[in-house]
PDB file of C-alpha atoms in Angstrom:
ATOM      1  CA  MET M 697      -5.491 -18.635   9.925  1.00  0.00           C
ATOM      2  CA  THR M 698      -5.903 -17.768  13.586  1.00  0.00           C
ATOM      3  CA  PRO M 699      -6.111 -14.134  14.782  1.00  0.00           C
ATOM      4  CA  ASP M 700      -2.578 -14.455  16.212  1.00  0.00           C
ATOM      5  CA  GLU M 701      -1.234 -15.713  12.876  1.00  0.00           C
ATOM      6  CA  LYS M 702      -2.950 -12.819  11.048  1.00  0.00           C
ATOM      7  CA  PHE M 703      -1.415 -10.337  13.494  1.00  0.00           C
ATOM      8  CA  ILE M 704       2.089 -11.779  13.043  1.00  0.00           C
ATOM      9  CA  THR M 705       1.675 -11.821   9.252  1.00  0.00           C
ATOM     10  CA  ALA M 706       0.578  -8.167   9.296  1.00  0.00           C
ATOM     11  CA  ILE M 707       3.624  -7.179  11.361  1.00  0.00           C
ATOM     12  CA  LEU M 708       6.014  -9.053   9.067  1.00  0.00           C
ATOM     13  CA  THR M 709       4.401  -7.541   5.980  1.00  0.00           C
ATOM     14  CA  GLN M 710       4.598  -4.041   7.440  1.00  0.00           C
ATOM     15  CA  ALA M 711       8.264  -4.487   8.383  1.00  0.00           C
ATOM     16  CA  ALA M 712       9.107  -5.575   4.850  1.00  0.00           C
ATOM     17  CA  GLU M 713       7.491  -2.574   3.137  1.00  0.00           C
ATOM     18  CA  ASP M 714       9.685  -0.083   1.318  1.00  0.00           C
ATOM     19  CA  THR M 715      10.739   2.974   3.278  1.00  0.00           C
ATOM     20  CA  LYS M 716      11.651   6.338   1.773  1.00  0.00           C
ATOM     21  CA  TYR M 717      14.106   8.822   3.256  1.00  0.00           C
ATOM     22  CA  VAL M 718      14.529  12.350   1.925  1.00  0.00           C
ATOM     23  CA  ALA M 719      17.554  14.539   2.560  1.00  0.00           C
ATOM     24  CA  SER M 720      18.546  18.015   1.458  1.00  0.00           C
ATOM     25  CA  MET M 721      22.203  18.195   0.387  1.00  0.00           C
ATOM     26  CA  SER M 722      24.841  20.679  -0.653  1.00  0.00           C
ATOM     27  CA  GLY M 723      28.188  20.118  -2.353  1.00  0.00           C
ATOM     28  CA  VAL M 724      26.841  18.171  -5.328  1.00  0.00           C
ATOM     29  CA  GLU M 725      28.336  19.739  -8.437  1.00  0.00           C
ATOM     30  CA  CYS M 726      28.467  17.156 -11.236  1.00  0.00           C
ATOM     31  CA  THR M 727      27.541  13.691 -12.413  1.00  0.00           C
ATOM     32  CA  ALA M 728      30.664  12.242 -10.788  1.00  0.00           C
ATOM     33  CA  CYS M 729      29.490  13.696  -7.460  1.00  0.00           C
ATOM     34  CA  LYS M 730      26.163  11.924  -7.854  1.00  0.00           C
ATOM     35  CA  LYS M 731      27.910   8.623  -8.607  1.00  0.00           C
ATOM     36  CA  THR M 732      30.166   9.007  -5.569  1.00  0.00           C
ATOM     37  CA  ILE M 733      27.193   9.706  -3.302  1.00  0.00           C
ATOM     38  CA  ALA M 734      25.133   6.847  -4.742  1.00  0.00           C
ATOM     39  CA  LYS M 735      28.023   4.390  -4.365  1.00  0.00           C
ATOM     40  CA  ALA M 736      28.587   5.366  -0.706  1.00  0.00           C
ATOM     41  CA  ILE M 737      24.901   5.388   0.286  1.00  0.00           C
ATOM     42  CA  SER M 738      24.189   2.098  -1.509  1.00  0.00           C
ATOM     43  CA  LYS M 739      26.503   0.347   0.979  1.00  0.00           C
ATOM     44  CA  LEU M 740      24.027   1.045   3.796  1.00  0.00           C
ATOM     45  CA  GLY M 741      21.877  -1.950   4.722  1.00  0.00           C
ATOM     46  CA  GLY M 742      18.602  -2.389   2.857  1.00  0.00           C
ATOM     47  CA  VAL M 743      19.114   0.400   0.290  1.00  0.00           C
ATOM     48  CA  LYS M 744      17.346  -0.412  -2.984  1.00  0.00           C
ATOM     49  CA  THR M 745      17.166   2.845  -4.943  1.00  0.00           C
ATOM     50  CA  ILE M 746      18.842   6.243  -4.728  1.00  0.00           C
ATOM     51  CA  ARG M 747      17.762   9.407  -6.526  1.00  0.00           C
ATOM     52  CA  ILE M 748      19.573  12.727  -6.489  1.00  0.00           C
ATOM     53  CA  ILE M 749      17.462  15.625  -7.757  1.00  0.00           C
ATOM     54  CA  LYS M 750      18.723  19.142  -8.383  1.00  0.00           C
ATOM     55  CA  LYS M 751      16.559  21.672  -6.523  1.00  0.00           C
ATOM     56  CA  SER M 752      18.650  24.808  -7.065  1.00  0.00           C
ATOM     57  CA  LYS M 753      22.168  25.774  -8.072  1.00  0.00           C
ATOM     58  CA  LYS M 754      23.517  24.820  -4.639  1.00  0.00           C
ATOM     59  CA  SER M 755      20.901  22.386  -3.302  1.00  0.00           C
ATOM     60  CA  HIS M 756      19.997  18.814  -4.188  1.00  0.00           C
ATOM     61  CA  GLN M 757      17.436  16.419  -2.801  1.00  0.00           C
ATOM     62  CA  LEU M 758      18.586  12.896  -1.978  1.00  0.00           C
ATOM     63  CA  GLU M 759      15.861  10.238  -2.001  1.00  0.00           C
ATOM     64  CA  ILE M 760      16.739   6.833  -0.593  1.00  0.00           C
ATOM     65  CA  TYR M 761      14.373   3.892  -0.913  1.00  0.00           C
ATOM     66  CA  THR M 762      15.034   0.897   1.331  1.00  0.00           C
ATOM     67  CA  ASP M 763      13.455  -2.502   1.777  1.00  0.00           C
ATOM     68  CA  GLY M 764      12.419  -1.515   5.299  1.00  0.00           C
ATOM     69  CA  SER M 765      14.739  -4.009   6.967  1.00  0.00           C
ATOM     70  CA  ASN M 766      16.909  -1.327   8.609  1.00  0.00           C
ATOM     71  CA  GLU M 767      16.164   2.120   9.991  1.00  0.00           C
ATOM     72  CA  LEU M 768      18.496   4.671   8.380  1.00  0.00           C
ATOM     73  CA  THR M 769      19.515   7.857  10.143  1.00  0.00           C
ATOM     74  CA  LYS M 770      21.166  11.076   9.080  1.00  0.00           C
ATOM     75  CA  GLU M 771      24.208   9.927  11.032  1.00  0.00           C
ATOM     76  CA  ASP M 772      24.359   6.714   8.962  1.00  0.00           C
ATOM     77  CA  ALA M 773      24.371   8.741   5.753  1.00  0.00           C
ATOM     78  CA  VAL M 774      26.958  11.213   7.047  1.00  0.00           C
ATOM     79  CA  LYS M 775      29.189   8.323   8.086  1.00  0.00           C
ATOM     80  CA  ALA M 776      28.787   6.691   4.650  1.00  0.00           C
ATOM     81  CA  LEU M 777      29.937   9.965   3.055  1.00  0.00           C
ATOM     82  CA  ALA M 778      32.819  10.475   5.519  1.00  0.00           C
ATOM     83  CA  LYS M 779      35.534  10.206   2.844  1.00  0.00           C
ATOM     84  CA  ALA M 780      33.900  12.984   0.829  1.00  0.00           C
ATOM     85  CA  LYS M 781      33.522  15.690   3.452  1.00  0.00           C
ATOM     86  CA  HIS M 782      32.444  18.441   1.036  1.00  0.00           C
ATOM     87  CA  TYR M 783      28.999  16.808   0.689  1.00  0.00           C
ATOM     88  CA  LYS M 784      26.743  18.101   3.444  1.00  0.00           C
ATOM     89  CA  ILE M 785      23.425  16.588   4.479  1.00  0.00           C
ATOM     90  CA  LEU M 786      21.407  19.573   5.637  1.00  0.00           C
ATOM     91  CA  SER M 787      18.164  17.848   6.597  1.00  0.00           C
ATOM     92  CA  TRP M 788      16.836  14.303   6.912  1.00  0.00           C
ATOM     93  CA  THR M 789      13.299  12.941   7.065  1.00  0.00           C
ATOM     94  CA  LYS M 790      11.644   9.571   6.869  1.00  0.00           C
ATOM     95  CA  ALA M 791       8.813   9.961   4.388  1.00  0.00           C
TER      96      ALA M 791
END
């Protein structure tokens, strides 16, 4: 394999690695809420796994794992949850 081929392979491998996004949320009150959120977020491109973890009585952490094919933004997530306006994404980071 030539140096150029190794470089291209490394870029393709890096692009295909899983990416994790972490968001702080409010408005999640029950199991049905979690299912609604997961269903909406799973429609975003490249999403593989979604976890919703209770952090306090009023705060949950949303973890989204993607295949790395698309960059997700807070705006993408907010738009995906547009029909359920009582869910609020308070913060968003790419981990």
